Structures are given as structure tokens and as C-alpha cells.
């Protein structure tokens, strides 16, 4: 079945440093979605990428979808303590189900 | 507009006990999902319901049953709880833009 690998599993940064998490799918995706989960909370939708090579920005967050639609990345510029949480990617294949990566836990030292 | 609600928020069971986790949505979404989340394992799909009256197995269905009672409600039942089912359970719906809207979760401990 479809597998989505996400790295790194953990990332600790100093406030102001950049952060990147990567997702790779074993199959071509129809779209990829990113979610953020604060400690003790539930996943909250951030963004959806649909087109090959697509790049989207949300303030300090930059999301990319690979040309082959099998990989994606989330980059945060100049992290803040409010960025703390686990970031998940979810890849959708042809069956309308999302397969999630295991997530990257980001901690930020003020 | 409450979105997705889940009850209970917390539950402690003894091995062998049964219980039903409830999920309800008021967004008129067709598809609903049950996930479990374990440390280091991400979100794993247990069951989903593409529309009222249909249910399908996900990645980890063993030990669980589901009921799509109507368009609003999708329940998850543990017939004989086991310690391996200790987890956080999330219900989610599929929005009109094909993204997922999650409920607040149920934290279940099986002793």
C-alpha cells in the first residue's frame, strides 16, 4: 500500500533559526496536505498542494510539492516559540484516503 | 457551529471491557474517518465512511467496529478492550475542498 515517510522525526532549534521537514511518498499523489498539531491538541489543516512543482507561502512558512508529485517539504523561516508542535504531511492517492507521515516534532528554545 | 465533537474526552477501561466512542459533525460533510495516534506512529486510519450507509476498513481495523448511524454520526466500538488499544483517537470529516477537519480527540487508557 501507499507509504509516506517523513523526516526528521524530531528537530530542536533556537528561536530565529530555520526549520525544514520533508515528506516522500512511495506512489504518485493527487495532492499533499500539511497539518500542525500543538502539544495536547488535534491536527489542524495548514495547506494543500495539488500541482506538480507547486510552491505556496503562508507568512514565514513555505510549502513545496515536487515535480513528480511524490515528495514535499515545509520550511519555516526564523522560527518562533509559537511554531512549536508536530507537523504532519498527508498524501492522498486515488482512493480519497490520506496516508499520513509519522510527523516531525519541532521544539524551539527561546 | 461546533464542527466535530467527540465524547468522551478521556476514558479508562479495564482489559476486556467494551465501549463506544462517539463522533458527531454539524458541517454536512459526507465522509468521516477514525484515526488512532500513538507516540512515534503518526495518525493511522482505523475505519472510514465515504458516505452515509457505507464503511470501509483502514490500515489498522482489527479489534474495532464502526457504525455510520446517519450523516452526522460515526461511532467506533471496542468490543473487548486490550492494552494495545491505549491511544488517542481522532474523528475527522472530509471537507468540500478534500481536506480533513479533526475533532478534539478521545484519550483512552486500557489497563
mmCIF file of C-alpha atoms in Angstrom:
data_model
loop_
_atom_site.group_PDB
_atom_site.id
_atom_site.type_symbol
_atom_site.label_atom_id
_atom_site.label_comp_id
_atom_site.label_asym_id
_atom_site.label_seq_id
_atom_site.Cartn_x
_atom_site.Cartn_y
_atom_site.Cartn_z
ATOM 1 C CA UNK A 1 0.000 0.000 0.000
ATOM 2 C CA UNK A 2 0.880 3.650 -0.127
ATOM 3 C CA UNK A 3 3.551 4.744 2.339
ATOM 4 C CA UNK A 4 4.579 8.239 3.319
ATOM 5 C CA UNK A 5 7.926 8.761 5.006
ATOM 6 C CA UNK A 6 8.640 11.962 6.896
ATOM 7 C CA UNK A 7 11.964 13.208 8.234
ATOM 8 C CA UNK A 8 13.306 14.211 10.618
ATOM 9 C CA UNK A 9 11.285 12.717 13.467
ATOM 10 C CA UNK A 10 12.448 15.453 15.865
ATOM 11 C CA UNK A 11 14.023 18.867 15.412
ATOM 12 C CA UNK A 12 15.139 21.228 18.146
ATOM 13 C CA UNK A 13 16.102 24.754 17.134
ATOM 14 C CA UNK A 14 16.985 28.044 18.709
ATOM 15 C CA UNK A 15 14.405 30.757 18.187
ATOM 16 C CA UNK A 16 15.219 32.561 14.969
ATOM 17 C CA UNK A 17 16.723 29.529 13.220
ATOM 18 C CA UNK A 18 15.104 27.965 10.171
ATOM 19 C CA UNK A 19 13.376 24.583 10.110
ATOM 20 C CA UNK A 20 12.552 22.144 7.325
ATOM 21 C CA UNK A 21 10.637 18.864 7.287
ATOM 22 C CA UNK A 22 10.431 16.525 4.296
ATOM 23 C CA UNK A 23 7.898 14.002 3.047
ATOM 24 C CA UNK A 24 8.360 11.253 0.498
ATOM 25 C CA UNK A 25 5.624 9.037 -0.885
ATOM 26 C CA UNK A 26 6.040 5.569 -2.374
ATOM 27 C CA UNK A 27 3.418 6.425 -5.005
ATOM 28 C CA UNK A 28 2.379 9.453 -7.028
ATOM 29 C CA UNK A 29 -0.045 11.640 -5.126
ATOM 30 C CA UNK A 30 -3.106 13.536 -6.296
ATOM 31 C CA UNK A 31 -2.412 16.102 -3.608
ATOM 32 C CA UNK A 32 -0.486 16.535 -0.397
ATOM 33 C CA UNK A 33 -1.718 18.272 2.731
ATOM 34 C CA UNK A 34 0.097 19.648 5.748
ATOM 35 C CA UNK A 35 -1.243 19.751 9.288
ATOM 36 C CA UNK A 36 0.026 21.153 12.569
ATOM 37 C CA UNK A 37 -0.702 19.650 15.955
ATOM 38 C CA UNK A 38 0.082 21.616 19.092
ATOM 39 C CA UNK A 39 1.022 19.588 22.201
ATOM 40 C CA UNK A 40 -2.150 18.059 23.637
ATOM 41 C CA UNK A 41 -4.210 19.264 20.698
ATOM 42 C CA UNK A 42 -5.628 17.917 17.481
ATOM 43 C CA UNK A 43 -4.276 18.210 13.918
ATOM 44 C CA UNK A 44 -5.214 21.452 12.201
ATOM 45 C CA UNK A 45 -5.073 21.893 8.444
ATOM 46 C CA UNK A 46 -2.375 24.246 7.130
ATOM 47 C CA UNK A 47 -2.273 23.919 3.361
ATOM 48 C CA UNK A 48 -2.974 21.705 0.360
ATOM 49 C CA UNK A 49 -0.729 21.354 -2.703
ATOM 50 C CA UNK A 50 -2.157 19.925 -5.901
ATOM 51 C CA UNK A 51 0.007 20.867 -8.875
ATOM 52 C CA UNK A 52 3.374 19.461 -9.833
ATOM 53 C CA UNK A 53 6.141 21.840 -8.695
ATOM 54 C CA UNK A 54 3.705 23.987 -6.723
ATOM 55 C CA UNK A 55 5.059 26.416 -4.116
ATOM 56 C CA UNK A 56 2.836 28.157 -1.600
ATOM 57 C CA UNK A 57 3.683 30.586 1.180
ATOM 58 C CA UNK A 58 1.946 31.466 4.409
ATOM 59 C CA UNK A 59 3.887 34.241 6.117
ATOM 60 C CA UNK A 60 7.091 32.513 7.322
ATOM 61 C CA UNK A 61 6.011 29.061 6.066
ATOM 62 C CA UNK A 62 6.903 27.836 2.561
ATOM 63 C CA UNK A 63 5.446 24.637 1.156
ATOM 64 C CA UNK A 64 6.683 22.824 -1.937
ATOM 65 C CA UNK A 65 5.333 19.915 -3.976
ATOM 66 C CA UNK A 66 7.827 18.013 -6.092
ATOM 67 C CA UNK A 67 7.732 17.799 -9.865
ATOM 68 C CA UNK A 68 6.922 14.087 -9.738
ATOM 69 C CA UNK A 69 4.214 14.679 -7.100
ATOM 70 C CA UNK A 70 5.872 12.197 -4.749
ATOM 71 C CA UNK A 71 7.646 14.498 -2.331
ATOM 72 C CA UNK A 72 7.014 17.692 -0.438
ATOM 73 C CA UNK A 73 8.643 19.979 2.079
ATOM 74 C CA UNK A 74 7.670 22.546 4.679
ATOM 75 C CA UNK A 75 10.179 25.265 5.513
ATOM 76 C CA UNK A 76 9.772 27.726 8.379
ATOM 77 C CA UNK A 77 11.942 30.839 8.307
ATOM 78 C CA UNK A 78 13.063 32.390 11.594
ATOM 79 C CA UNK A 79 11.190 30.090 13.955
ATOM 80 C CA UNK A 80 9.223 31.468 16.881
ATOM 81 C CA UNK A 81 8.076 29.769 20.071
ATOM 82 C CA UNK A 82 4.552 29.734 18.634
ATOM 83 C CA UNK A 83 5.775 27.330 15.922
ATOM 84 C CA UNK A 84 6.208 24.534 18.482
ATOM 85 C CA UNK A 85 4.264 21.389 17.621
ATOM 86 C CA UNK A 86 4.199 18.360 15.381
ATOM 87 C CA UNK A 87 3.936 18.881 11.648
ATOM 88 C CA UNK A 88 2.322 16.119 9.597
ATOM 89 C CA UNK A 89 2.098 15.619 5.885
ATOM 90 C CA UNK A 90 -0.768 13.620 4.446
ATOM 91 C CA UNK A 91 -0.640 12.255 0.937
ATOM 92 C CA UNK A 92 -3.784 11.466 -0.992
ATOM 93 C CA UNK A 93 -3.664 8.835 -3.703
ATOM 94 C CA UNK A 94 -6.526 7.717 -5.882
ATOM 95 C CA UNK A 95 -8.760 6.339 -3.143
ATOM 96 C CA UNK A 96 -9.678 9.556 -1.308
ATOM 97 C CA UNK A 97 -7.861 8.451 1.815
ATOM 98 C CA UNK A 98 -4.980 10.333 3.350
ATOM 99 C CA UNK A 99 -1.857 8.467 4.365
ATOM 100 C CA UNK A 100 -0.003 10.448 6.973
ATOM 101 C CA UNK A 101 3.694 10.605 7.669
ATOM 102 C CA UNK A 102 4.768 9.997 11.254
ATOM 103 C CA UNK A 103 5.285 13.705 11.797
ATOM 104 C CA UNK A 104 8.142 15.968 12.821
ATOM 105 C CA UNK A 105 8.121 17.308 16.371
ATOM 106 C CA UNK A 106 9.539 20.825 16.434
ATOM 107 C CA UNK A 107 10.716 22.342 19.686
ATOM 108 C CA UNK A 108 12.002 25.914 19.876
ATOM 109 C CA UNK A 109 14.386 27.204 22.544
ATOM 110 C CA UNK A 110 13.641 30.874 23.301
ATOM 111 C CA UNK B 1 -21.434 25.559 14.719
ATOM 112 C CA UNK B 2 -19.449 23.053 16.797
ATOM 113 C CA UNK B 3 -17.615 21.360 13.888
ATOM 114 C CA UNK B 4 -16.630 17.861 15.007
ATOM 115 C CA UNK B 5 -17.372 16.785 18.559
ATOM 116 C CA UNK B 6 -16.121 13.641 20.281
ATOM 117 C CA UNK B 7 -17.226 12.010 23.504
ATOM 118 C CA UNK B 8 -15.855 11.153 25.943
ATOM 119 C CA UNK B 9 -12.682 13.274 26.161
ATOM 120 C CA UNK B 10 -10.977 10.791 28.481
ATOM 121 C CA UNK B 11 -11.693 7.162 29.356
ATOM 122 C CA UNK B 12 -10.012 4.458 31.402
ATOM 123 C CA UNK B 13 -11.035 0.852 30.780
ATOM 124 C CA UNK B 14 -10.019 -2.487 32.140
ATOM 125 C CA UNK B 15 -8.914 -5.218 29.752
ATOM 126 C CA UNK B 16 -11.945 -6.965 28.296
ATOM 127 C CA UNK B 17 -14.391 -4.114 28.829
ATOM 128 C CA UNK B 18 -16.280 -2.655 25.909
ATOM 129 C CA UNK B 19 -17.057 0.911 24.997
ATOM 130 C CA UNK B 20 -18.203 3.131 22.152
ATOM 131 C CA UNK B 21 -16.503 6.350 21.131
ATOM 132 C CA UNK B 22 -18.939 8.854 19.713
ATOM 133 C CA UNK B 23 -18.327 11.359 16.932
ATOM 134 C CA UNK B 24 -20.759 13.897 15.529
ATOM 135 C CA UNK B 25 -20.410 16.673 12.961
ATOM 136 C CA UNK B 26 -22.629 19.568 12.012
ATOM 137 C CA UNK B 27 -20.903 20.564 8.764
ATOM 138 C CA UNK B 28 -22.937 18.317 6.445
ATOM 139 C CA UNK B 29 -19.788 16.544 5.223
ATOM 140 C CA UNK B 30 -20.239 13.186 3.548
ATOM 141 C CA UNK B 31 -17.071 11.343 4.575
ATOM 142 C CA UNK B 32 -15.944 10.602 8.101
ATOM 143 C CA UNK B 33 -12.833 8.903 9.490
ATOM 144 C CA UNK B 34 -11.478 7.335 12.659
ATOM 145 C CA UNK B 35 -7.731 7.543 13.369
ATOM 146 C CA UNK B 36 -5.582 6.452 16.244
ATOM 147 C CA UNK B 37 -2.413 8.265 17.246
ATOM 148 C CA UNK B 38 0.394 6.598 19.144
ATOM 149 C CA UNK B 39 3.769 8.135 20.032
ATOM 150 C CA UNK B 40 6.111 7.981 17.059
ATOM 151 C CA UNK B 41 3.484 6.322 14.847
ATOM 152 C CA UNK B 42 1.678 9.289 13.402
ATOM 153 C CA UNK B 43 -2.006 9.051 12.504
ATOM 154 C CA UNK B 44 -3.230 5.644 11.408
ATOM 155 C CA UNK B 45 -6.609 5.127 9.792
ATOM 156 C CA UNK B 46 -8.855 2.612 11.562
ATOM 157 C CA UNK B 47 -12.099 2.857 9.560
ATOM 158 C CA UNK B 48 -13.737 5.358 7.314
ATOM 159 C CA UNK B 49 -17.174 6.048 5.881
ATOM 160 C CA UNK B 50 -17.285 7.606 2.437
ATOM 161 C CA UNK B 51 -20.979 8.352 2.780
ATOM 162 C CA UNK B 52 -23.984 7.530 4.930
ATOM 163 C CA UNK B 53 -24.580 3.783 4.885
ATOM 164 C CA UNK B 54 -21.058 2.742 3.876
ATOM 165 C CA UNK B 55 -17.997 1.857 5.928
ATOM 166 C CA UNK B 56 -14.580 0.518 4.972
ATOM 167 C CA UNK B 57 -11.510 -0.745 6.766
ATOM 168 C CA UNK B 58 -8.420 1.360 7.021
ATOM 169 C CA UNK B 59 -4.871 0.436 7.956
ATOM 170 C CA UNK B 60 -5.495 -0.898 11.491
ATOM 171 C CA UNK B 61 -9.118 -2.167 11.813
ATOM 172 C CA UNK B 62 -8.562 -5.239 13.987
ATOM 173 C CA UNK B 63 -10.346 -5.050 17.349
ATOM 174 C CA UNK B 64 -12.713 -2.292 16.249
ATOM 175 C CA UNK B 65 -16.151 -1.933 14.704
ATOM 176 C CA UNK B 66 -17.886 1.162 13.404
ATOM 177 C CA UNK B 67 -21.392 2.385 12.736
ATOM 178 C CA UNK B 68 -22.407 5.259 10.500
ATOM 179 C CA UNK B 69 -25.666 5.948 12.243
ATOM 180 C CA UNK B 70 -26.668 8.819 9.963
ATOM 181 C CA UNK B 71 -24.900 11.576 8.076
ATOM 182 C CA UNK B 72 -23.934 13.344 11.309
ATOM 183 C CA UNK B 73 -22.714 10.484 13.476
ATOM 184 C CA UNK B 74 -19.928 7.913 13.159
ATOM 185 C CA UNK B 75 -19.176 5.748 16.187
ATOM 186 C CA UNK B 76 -16.220 3.484 16.973
ATOM 187 C CA UNK B 77 -16.718 0.446 19.184
ATOM 188 C CA UNK B 78 -14.182 -1.597 21.100
ATOM 189 C CA UNK B 79 -15.844 -4.917 21.927
ATOM 190 C CA UNK B 80 -13.118 -6.267 24.215
ATOM 191 C CA UNK B 81 -10.510 -3.641 25.016
ATOM 192 C CA UNK B 82 -6.827 -4.587 25.139
ATOM 193 C CA UNK B 83 -3.846 -2.606 26.471
ATOM 194 C CA UNK B 84 -2.595 -2.296 22.876
ATOM 195 C CA UNK B 85 -5.633 -0.102 22.196
ATOM 196 C CA UNK B 86 -4.399 2.554 24.604
ATOM 197 C CA UNK B 87 -4.152 5.551 22.324
ATOM 198 C CA UNK B 88 -5.577 8.909 21.344
ATOM 199 C CA UNK B 89 -8.497 8.531 18.947
ATOM 200 C CA UNK B 90 -9.414 11.243 16.469
ATOM 201 C CA UNK B 91 -12.528 11.512 14.373
ATOM 202 C CA UNK B 92 -12.324 13.604 11.211
ATOM 203 C CA UNK B 93 -14.504 14.661 8.312
ATOM 204 C CA UNK B 94 -13.606 15.319 4.714
ATOM 205 C CA UNK B 95 -14.321 18.894 3.764
ATOM 206 C CA UNK B 96 -15.617 20.178 0.426
ATOM 207 C CA UNK B 97 -12.015 21.037 -0.542
ATOM 208 C CA UNK B 98 -10.910 17.436 0.216
ATOM 209 C CA UNK B 99 -9.007 18.352 3.354
ATOM 210 C CA UNK B 100 -9.686 16.885 6.790
ATOM 211 C CA UNK B 101 -11.289 18.546 9.791
ATOM 212 C CA UNK B 102 -10.398 16.847 13.064
ATOM 213 C CA UNK B 103 -12.275 16.582 16.321
ATOM 214 C CA UNK B 104 -10.591 17.244 19.678
ATOM 215 C CA UNK B 105 -9.826 13.577 20.343
ATOM 216 C CA UNK B 106 -10.542 10.916 22.969
ATOM 217 C CA UNK B 107 -7.702 9.801 25.213
ATOM 218 C CA UNK B 108 -8.215 6.130 26.052
ATOM 219 C CA UNK B 109 -6.221 4.084 28.544
ATOM 220 C CA UNK B 110 -6.740 0.326 28.828
ATOM 221 C CA UNK B 111 -5.353 -1.235 31.989
#
